[in-house]
Every structure is written in C-alpha cells, then in structure tokens.
Short mmCIF file of C-alpha atoms in Angstrom, two decimals:
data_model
loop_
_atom_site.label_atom_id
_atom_site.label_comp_id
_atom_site.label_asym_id
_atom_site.label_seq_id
_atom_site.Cartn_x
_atom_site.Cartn_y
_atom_site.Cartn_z
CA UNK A 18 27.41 11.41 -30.73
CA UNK A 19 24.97 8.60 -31.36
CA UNK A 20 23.81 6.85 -28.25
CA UNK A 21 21.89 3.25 -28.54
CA UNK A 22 19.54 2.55 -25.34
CA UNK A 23 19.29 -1.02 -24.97
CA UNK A 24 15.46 -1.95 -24.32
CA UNK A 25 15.57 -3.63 -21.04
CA UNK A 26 13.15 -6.40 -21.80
CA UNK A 27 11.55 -9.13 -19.22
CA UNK A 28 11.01 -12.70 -19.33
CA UNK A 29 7.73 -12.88 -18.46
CA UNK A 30 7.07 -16.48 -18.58
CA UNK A 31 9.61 -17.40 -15.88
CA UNK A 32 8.01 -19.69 -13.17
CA UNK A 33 8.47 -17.34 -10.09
CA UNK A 34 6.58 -15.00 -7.56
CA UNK A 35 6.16 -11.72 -9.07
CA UNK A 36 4.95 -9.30 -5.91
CA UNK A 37 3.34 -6.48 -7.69
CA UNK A 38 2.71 -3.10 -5.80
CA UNK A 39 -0.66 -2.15 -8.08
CA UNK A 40 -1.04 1.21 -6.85
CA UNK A 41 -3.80 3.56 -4.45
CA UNK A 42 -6.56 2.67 -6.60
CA UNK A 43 -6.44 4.16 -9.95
CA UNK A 44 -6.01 1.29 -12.50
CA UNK A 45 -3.64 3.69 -14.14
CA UNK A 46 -1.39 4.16 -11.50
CA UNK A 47 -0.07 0.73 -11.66
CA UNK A 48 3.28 0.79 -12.81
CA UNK A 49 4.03 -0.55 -16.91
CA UNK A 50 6.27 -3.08 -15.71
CA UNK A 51 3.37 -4.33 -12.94
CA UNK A 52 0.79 -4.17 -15.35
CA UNK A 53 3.07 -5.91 -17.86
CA UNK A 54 3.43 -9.05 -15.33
CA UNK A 55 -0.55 -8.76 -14.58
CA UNK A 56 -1.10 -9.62 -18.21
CA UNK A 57 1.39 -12.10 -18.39
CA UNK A 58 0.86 -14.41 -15.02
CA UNK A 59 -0.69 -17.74 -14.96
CA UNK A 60 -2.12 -17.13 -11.39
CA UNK A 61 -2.67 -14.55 -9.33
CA UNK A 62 -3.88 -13.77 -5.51
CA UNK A 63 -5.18 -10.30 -5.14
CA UNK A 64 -6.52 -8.41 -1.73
CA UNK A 65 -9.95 -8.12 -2.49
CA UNK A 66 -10.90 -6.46 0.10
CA UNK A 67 -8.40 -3.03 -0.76
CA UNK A 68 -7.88 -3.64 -3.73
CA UNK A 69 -9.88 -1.87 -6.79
CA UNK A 70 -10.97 -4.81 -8.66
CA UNK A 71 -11.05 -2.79 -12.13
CA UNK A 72 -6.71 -4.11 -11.87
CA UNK A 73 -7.94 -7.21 -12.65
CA UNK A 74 -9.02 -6.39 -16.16
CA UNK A 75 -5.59 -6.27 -17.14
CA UNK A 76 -5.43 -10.22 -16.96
CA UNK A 77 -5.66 -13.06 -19.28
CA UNK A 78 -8.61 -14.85 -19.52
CA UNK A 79 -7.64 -17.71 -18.59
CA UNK A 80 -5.58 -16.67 -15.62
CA UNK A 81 -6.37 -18.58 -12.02
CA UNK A 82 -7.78 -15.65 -9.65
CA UNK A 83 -7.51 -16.23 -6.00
CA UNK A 84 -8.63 -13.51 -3.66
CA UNK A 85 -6.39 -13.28 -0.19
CA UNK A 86 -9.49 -12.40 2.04
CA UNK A 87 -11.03 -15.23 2.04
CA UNK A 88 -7.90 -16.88 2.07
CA UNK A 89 -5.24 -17.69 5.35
CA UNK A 90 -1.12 -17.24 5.25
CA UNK A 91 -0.70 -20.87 4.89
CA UNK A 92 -3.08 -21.43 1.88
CA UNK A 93 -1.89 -18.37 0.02
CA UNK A 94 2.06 -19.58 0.00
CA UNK A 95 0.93 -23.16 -0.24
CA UNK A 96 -0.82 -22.19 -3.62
CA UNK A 97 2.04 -20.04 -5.01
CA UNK A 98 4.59 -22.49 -4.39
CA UNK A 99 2.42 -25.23 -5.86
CA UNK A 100 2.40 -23.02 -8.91
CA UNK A 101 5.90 -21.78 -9.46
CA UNK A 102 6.78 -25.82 -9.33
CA UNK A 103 4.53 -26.56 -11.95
CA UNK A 104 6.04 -23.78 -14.14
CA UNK A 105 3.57 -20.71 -13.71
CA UNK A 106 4.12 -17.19 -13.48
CA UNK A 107 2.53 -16.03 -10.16
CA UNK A 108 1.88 -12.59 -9.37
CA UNK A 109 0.92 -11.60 -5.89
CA UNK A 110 -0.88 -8.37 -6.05
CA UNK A 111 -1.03 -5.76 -3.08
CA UNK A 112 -2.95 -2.49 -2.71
CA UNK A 113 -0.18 0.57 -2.64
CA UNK A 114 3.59 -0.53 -2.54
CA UNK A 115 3.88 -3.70 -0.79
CA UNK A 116 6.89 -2.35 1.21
CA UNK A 117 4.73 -0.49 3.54
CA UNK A 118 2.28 -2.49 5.66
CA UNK A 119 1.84 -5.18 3.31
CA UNK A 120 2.82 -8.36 5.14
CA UNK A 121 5.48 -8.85 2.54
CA UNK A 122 8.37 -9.97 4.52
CA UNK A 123 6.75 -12.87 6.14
CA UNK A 124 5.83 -14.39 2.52
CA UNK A 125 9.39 -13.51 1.27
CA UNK A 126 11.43 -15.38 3.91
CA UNK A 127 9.05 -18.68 3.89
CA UNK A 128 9.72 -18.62 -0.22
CA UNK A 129 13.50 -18.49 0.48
CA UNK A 130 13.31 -21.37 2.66
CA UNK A 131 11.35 -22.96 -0.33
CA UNK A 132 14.13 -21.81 -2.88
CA UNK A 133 11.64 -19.91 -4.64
CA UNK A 134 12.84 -17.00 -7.15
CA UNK A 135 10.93 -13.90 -6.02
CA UNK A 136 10.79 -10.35 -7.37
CA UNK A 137 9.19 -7.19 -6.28
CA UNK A 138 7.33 -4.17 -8.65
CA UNK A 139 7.10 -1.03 -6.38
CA UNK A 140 3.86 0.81 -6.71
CA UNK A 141 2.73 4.41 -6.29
CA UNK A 142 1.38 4.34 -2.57
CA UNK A 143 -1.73 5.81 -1.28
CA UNK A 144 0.38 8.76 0.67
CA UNK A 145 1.76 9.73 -2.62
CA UNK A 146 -2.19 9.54 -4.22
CA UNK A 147 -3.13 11.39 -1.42
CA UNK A 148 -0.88 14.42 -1.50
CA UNK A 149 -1.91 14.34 -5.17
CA UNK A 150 -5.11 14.96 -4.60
CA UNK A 151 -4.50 17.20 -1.83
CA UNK A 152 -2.47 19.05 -4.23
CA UNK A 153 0.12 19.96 -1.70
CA UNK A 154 4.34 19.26 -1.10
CA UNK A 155 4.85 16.77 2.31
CA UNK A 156 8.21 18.42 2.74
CA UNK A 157 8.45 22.76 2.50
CA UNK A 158 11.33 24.85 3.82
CA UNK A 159 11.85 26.11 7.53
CA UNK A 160 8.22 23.94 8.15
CA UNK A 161 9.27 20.28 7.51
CA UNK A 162 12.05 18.43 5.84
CA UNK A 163 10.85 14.92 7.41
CA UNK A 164 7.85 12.70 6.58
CA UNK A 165 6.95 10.17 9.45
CA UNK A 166 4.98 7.24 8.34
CA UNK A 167 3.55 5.33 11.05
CA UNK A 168 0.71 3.87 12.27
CA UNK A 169 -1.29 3.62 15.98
CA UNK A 170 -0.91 0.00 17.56
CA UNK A 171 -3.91 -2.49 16.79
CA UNK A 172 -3.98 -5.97 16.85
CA UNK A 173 -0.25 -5.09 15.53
CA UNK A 174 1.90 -3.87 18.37
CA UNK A 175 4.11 -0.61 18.77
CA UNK A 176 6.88 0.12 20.28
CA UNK A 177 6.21 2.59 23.01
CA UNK A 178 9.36 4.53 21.27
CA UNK A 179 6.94 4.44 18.16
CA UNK A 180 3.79 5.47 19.82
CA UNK A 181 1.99 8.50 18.09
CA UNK A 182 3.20 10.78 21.07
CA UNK A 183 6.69 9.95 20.83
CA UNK A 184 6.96 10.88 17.49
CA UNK A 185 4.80 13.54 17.18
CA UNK A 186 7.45 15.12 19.49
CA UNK A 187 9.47 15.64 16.28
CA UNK A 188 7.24 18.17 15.21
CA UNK A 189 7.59 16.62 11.38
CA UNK A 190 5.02 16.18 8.59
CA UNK A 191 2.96 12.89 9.98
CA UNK A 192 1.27 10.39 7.60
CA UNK A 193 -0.77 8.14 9.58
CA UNK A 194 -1.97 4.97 8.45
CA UNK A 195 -4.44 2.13 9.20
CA UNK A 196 -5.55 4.81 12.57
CA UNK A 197 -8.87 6.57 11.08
CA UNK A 198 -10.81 3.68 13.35
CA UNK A 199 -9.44 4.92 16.12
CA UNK A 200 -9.19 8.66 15.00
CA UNK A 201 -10.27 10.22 18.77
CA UNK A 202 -7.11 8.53 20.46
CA UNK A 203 -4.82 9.24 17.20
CA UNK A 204 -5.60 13.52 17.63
CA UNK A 205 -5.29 13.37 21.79
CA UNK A 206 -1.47 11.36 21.02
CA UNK A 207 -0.54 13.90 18.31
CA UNK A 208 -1.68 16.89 20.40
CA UNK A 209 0.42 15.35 23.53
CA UNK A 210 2.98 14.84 21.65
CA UNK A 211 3.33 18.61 21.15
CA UNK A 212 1.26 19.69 17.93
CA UNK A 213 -1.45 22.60 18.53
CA UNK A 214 -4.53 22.34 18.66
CA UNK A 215 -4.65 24.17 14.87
CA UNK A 216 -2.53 22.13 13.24
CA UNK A 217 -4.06 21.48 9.81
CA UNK A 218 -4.97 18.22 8.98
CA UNK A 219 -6.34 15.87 6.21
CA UNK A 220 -7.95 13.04 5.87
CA UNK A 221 -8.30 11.40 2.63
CA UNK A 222 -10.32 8.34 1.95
CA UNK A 223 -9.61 5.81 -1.07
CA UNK A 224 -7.07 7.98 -2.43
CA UNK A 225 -7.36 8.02 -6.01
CA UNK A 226 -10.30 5.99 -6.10
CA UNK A 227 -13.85 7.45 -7.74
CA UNK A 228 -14.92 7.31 -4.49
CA UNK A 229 -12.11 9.52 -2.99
CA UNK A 230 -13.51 11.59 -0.31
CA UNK A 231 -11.30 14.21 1.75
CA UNK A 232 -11.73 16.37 4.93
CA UNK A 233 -9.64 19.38 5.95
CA UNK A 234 -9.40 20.90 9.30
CA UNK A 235 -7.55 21.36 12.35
CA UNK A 236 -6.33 18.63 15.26
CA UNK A 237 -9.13 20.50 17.09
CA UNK A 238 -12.16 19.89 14.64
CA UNK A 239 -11.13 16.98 12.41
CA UNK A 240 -12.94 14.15 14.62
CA UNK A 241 -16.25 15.34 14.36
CA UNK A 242 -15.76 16.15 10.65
CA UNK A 243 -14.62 12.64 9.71
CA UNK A 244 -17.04 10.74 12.23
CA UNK A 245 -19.69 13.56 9.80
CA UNK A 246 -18.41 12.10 6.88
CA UNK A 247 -18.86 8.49 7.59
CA UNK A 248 -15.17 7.35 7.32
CA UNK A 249 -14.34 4.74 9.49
CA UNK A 250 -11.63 2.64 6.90
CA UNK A 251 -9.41 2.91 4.44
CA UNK A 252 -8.27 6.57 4.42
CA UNK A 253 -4.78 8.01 5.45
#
C-alpha cells in the first residue's frame, strides 16, 4: 500500500504570540518548529539572563530584540500586544520548556483577556540535558518509577505539603530546581525527609552549555563539593 504523509506546514507570518521553549542551552536543542518561528518573528523578548544568547543567531536581521531582564511584567505584555495589533509575529523565548517555572501562565491569561491568539513550542528542559550528560535513566526498576520536580521556597512560596521534606518522604528520584543557592538547607530537608546520608547525588550546572560543569557525590559530601566548585546558580 502507498501511504501519502501530508507535510504539516505553519503559517508563520500570523500576527500572534509564539511562546517558544528554546531548550537547556545547546543552540541545537531547540526544537525545528521553535527555531522555525525564531527565524520567522518580527519581534522577540528573550531572558537574557538564562538564556544562551548564540539562539539568537537564528533571527532575521531585522528582527526587534528585547531582552526580559531588564524589562518588568507590564512592559513585556504591553510590547507584545502592541505588536500582534500591528500585525507582527512575536515570539517570546524562554530558557528550557516554558511549562516548568517559566512564569508562563500569568502572560497567557492577561493575553486572553486581550483576545490575543497564543501558541506554545515545548522545549527539551534542562532535567532532560542533565540526565544526558549524566548519562544515566531518572526512572530504573525496583529503585524508582517516579520523578519529583520541585523546587525549595524563595521569594516564591511552598506549600508546607510541598516542602523538600514532605516529599522526600516518597523516597522517589528528586530533581530539584532553582535550590543550589540554598544547597545546605536543600540536603538537611532531603535527609529528614528520609534519604541516607549516601544517597548519590548530582549537581549539574548549565546543562548542555560549554560551560557545563557537574559534581557527583553523596547527600553527605555534596555541599562542600559544590560550594568547591563555585556553583551558586543555574544548575539542577
């Protein structure tokens, strides 16, 4: 039998919000459909401050470049919307996947309000780099068929049902985010919460980056081997 795939093609020059998940780091992680948009948008607001700037190569040159840290929520959706109504593509670009930790909600429910057409382009995130380059499996047989993804509470609060004791009490494969600042409190929570004291453990800096860096050890030894190594942002 003869089978005919229909190419699922894009209009790219639609005047909408285009929330592209650009990857860990890697410029060739981002997805071909986010890197498709990238070339294609009229505007775009990036996260300078996470994100690898080499993504930005894949732009036009005469795209409008507006980097979110210098940059509060009101002026960033006051700029896209401006945009969209005068016809341009927008893509908002986020480090990882956007659906974890990205502050993507907030901007998608104010653009509804605005009755502004919105789509999303999952990326790879930087758990997924990370295991990569730590070349192992998050889930294995009779150790751990459950990833936890979570973070310690910050200027962001947790649910005391969320804290890092509470569900280290699972006893599951933990991937802890935005916590390597406060990594002293992080271990003392995940060894209350049940794991012992040589439980491996990795950290891993700027997954996929060039300037990846990772440390192995044990919840007894991996403070001072981190603190060693300088890492005090942007590492899972």
């Amino acid at each position: 039998m003869n089978f005919k795939v229909k190419e699922n093609r894009v209009e790219y020059n639609m005047s909408k919000i285009v929330f592209i998940g650009a990857g860990p780091g890697d410029p060739e992680l981002i997805t071909l459909k986010g890197k498709k948009f990238l070339e294609k948008a009229d505007l775009v607001i990036y996260a300078g401050s996470l994100l690898n700037p080499e993504i930005l190569k894949f732009t036009k040159p005469d795209v409008e470049l507006y980097d979110s840290a210098t940059m509060n929520r009101e002026e960033i959706l006051k700029i896209m919307v401006k945009a969209v109504r005068e016809g341009k593509l927008v893509a908002r670009v986020h480090d990882g996947d956007p659906s974890i930790y990205g502050a993507l909600q907030e901007q998608l429910d104010f653009l509804a309000k605005e009755g502004i057409e919105c789509e999303i382009v999952p990326g790879v995130s930087s758990l997924f780099a990370a295991a990569a380059s730590l070349k192992r499996e998050l889930t294995l047989p009779n150790i751990s068929q459950t990833v936890i993804i979570t973070r310690p509470k910050g200027r962001t609060p947790v649910p005391e049902s969320e804290s890092i004791k509470e569900l280290a009490r699972h006893r599951t494969t933990m991937a802890i985010f935005l916590g390597v600042q406060h990594i002293d409190s992080v271990i003392k929570e995940i060894q209350k919460g049940g794991y012992s004291k040589d439980t491996p453990v990795a950290v891993v800096y700027r997954a996929s980056w060039r300037e990846e860096k990772i440390v192995k050890g044990i919840l007894n030894d991996i403070v001072g081997k981190v603190k060693k190594a300088g890492i005090r942002e942007t590492a899972l």
